Amino acid sequence: MSTDQFTLANTSDADVVSHEEKQTPQQSVQPLKRTEVWAWYIQGSTYCGYGWISAFMLVPVLIQDMASKYGVEASDHSIPCDTTVAGFKCVTNIFGHFVDPGAFSLYISSLGSILSFFVSLSISAVADHGSYRKSLLITFSAVGCLACLLFFTVQSPKHYWIAAVLSPIGWICYNICSVFAHSFLPVYGRVHPDVLAAVARGESKSVVRKLEEQAINDISAFGFTFANIGTILLYGICIGLTIWMHGNYMSLEIAIAFTGVWWLMWIVIVAPWLDARPGPPMPKGQNWIVYSWKKTVRKLPEIFKFIVAWFILSDGINTITAILFVILYRDLAFSHLTSLYVSALLAFTAGLGSHVFMTIRRMWKLSTMTMNMICLALYIVELVYLVGAPYFTTSFGLRNVWEGWFFMAYNGFIISTFFGSCRVMLSELCPPGDESEWFSLYLLADKGSSCKDNVLFSDIFDIKDVDGAGKKFDKVSRINARSENYEMELTLDINNELYPLEIGEKFSLVLATSLSLTTAVGNDTSGTQESWREKVGGERTLADDYEYVMYGKVYKYDEGQGSKVSVYISYGGLLMCLEGDFRHLQSISLGENLYLLMRK
């Protein structure tokens, strides 16, 4: 804690003496410029063109085609594969194992996603600290463009392995650019002119937060619209190339190369207008690569549920689109050209859906969570049809060409809104200065906000001082500590006889509304506030996992300048002050009863 002081009470909340808080001046910020946000829209439309056209369709189709032509009949491995036969069934020898070419192509795409996560998280600290975010965006765009050009080296079916090697490289560059580009979004929300004006007027944190959410939603929605427009333009060019070259494999390679050149060209063009928006300096003595991993490992217990939920949802939705492409190409005999047509339809309906849902959200003032629930409901309708129809009829359930067209358009109409709402949700959860690290975790699953439960706050603290102003009472020590993840300042009175702590020690601290492992009480004061004294039989509670537990009441909630707030809790006269960014404390309410749980 800085210079904040409060007086120890003896035994009750009535003895609490309020303190005078010294505010720090608000850090100056450069408001978001119109040219800057337009540059961000354009760069997003360029790398998305590679991702949606080449990474999602052209490269997997090229790998599948080349591997099939190099393969053998599935029923007789002595007969070379004849890809001109309708409904051919072939396998390819991959390291001594015969694998379906379509499955091999999907495995390569999955490998690219996994490698992308590890690489992006390893370098995310470089992007979050200092002014390297924009330069790294340009660097990986250049590497991605080079990888696209190298697809020209795939000159025959036996070179399918070259495409399989280049595919993950392209995935890594595309996804890292996606992480760095997405990481601008929460920054733009905080420096949006409407948000800064509200802060200058002294509006409450809830008003500022609402304006920030609105700004991020609008920027995200328009970003997806521009991405879809750029992708449709690229589709038109790729379709023209395919028609001109009669759909042979060289047309695929030229189209892939063009998406790479388009990607790099526009990044370079808009770079002068894209502000680097530098982050805080890297803490002294930290390794650039190891820093993000160490920090993320500490955070995983708090965000584990978010990662798991997002992984299941996004992976399932991406799998729907990927499997649709496989079915259209293999079972419904869509050609390369027809596949491009249907992909262009997907991009067009994605842009249309993004605009329609944005209008609906504004008209009815719907929250980000509500938009996600609407999208998930629409996906459930689709899955019910695709899974249920084949059980009742042999005429429907992706057995007709028109169904393929319809469901591609249907998925496109939903997908932009779903992923846009999810990245807005992550932007709202993202701590300032950790944008790239958080969107690297988003990337792990991409290839919401969580429901409120008992735990309102959790972090790891490093003790900086013990009884710095002198010891006031026997058996009571006042500790000053700083959190490692959210950079919160803590002043806390503890019973040093029951739980001694020393300078330099670390401990985990949790604030919870209940000790129950099954019942989320939240802010509902009518709910049952369970404690360790009410355990029966072999019942387990949250307290079983901690060493020191107290129960108290929030008696003061101060809003400081900028985004800082201070929360004060009295535990029968032992006081606590927790100060930091309001995003991490906004779930705590004045007058609320909370448990404090600690363990070393």
PDB file of C-alpha atoms in Angstrom, residues 35-37 39-40 269-275:
ATOM      1  CA  THR A  35      -7.571   7.553 -38.370  1.00  0.00           C
ATOM      2  CA  GLU A  36      -6.161   5.101 -35.836  1.00  0.00           C
ATOM      3  CA  VAL A  37      -9.325   3.046 -35.546  1.00  0.00           C
ATOM      4  CA  ALA A  39      -6.180   1.729 -39.689  1.00  0.00           C
ATOM      5  CA  TRP A  40      -7.067  -1.005 -37.181  1.00  0.00           C
ATOM      6  CA  ILE A 269       0.255   0.790 -45.930  1.00  0.00           C
ATOM      7  CA  VAL A 270      -1.735   1.500 -42.737  1.00  0.00           C
ATOM      8  CA  ALA A 271       1.190   1.137 -40.306  1.00  0.00           C
ATOM      9  CA  PRO A 272       1.933   4.919 -40.113  1.00  0.00           C
ATOM     10  CA  TRP A 273      -1.588   5.562 -38.763  1.00  0.00           C
ATOM     11  CA  LEU A 274      -1.602   2.625 -36.318  1.00  0.00           C
ATOM     12  CA  ASP A 275      -0.380   3.928 -32.950  1.00  0.00           C
TER      13      ASP A 275
END
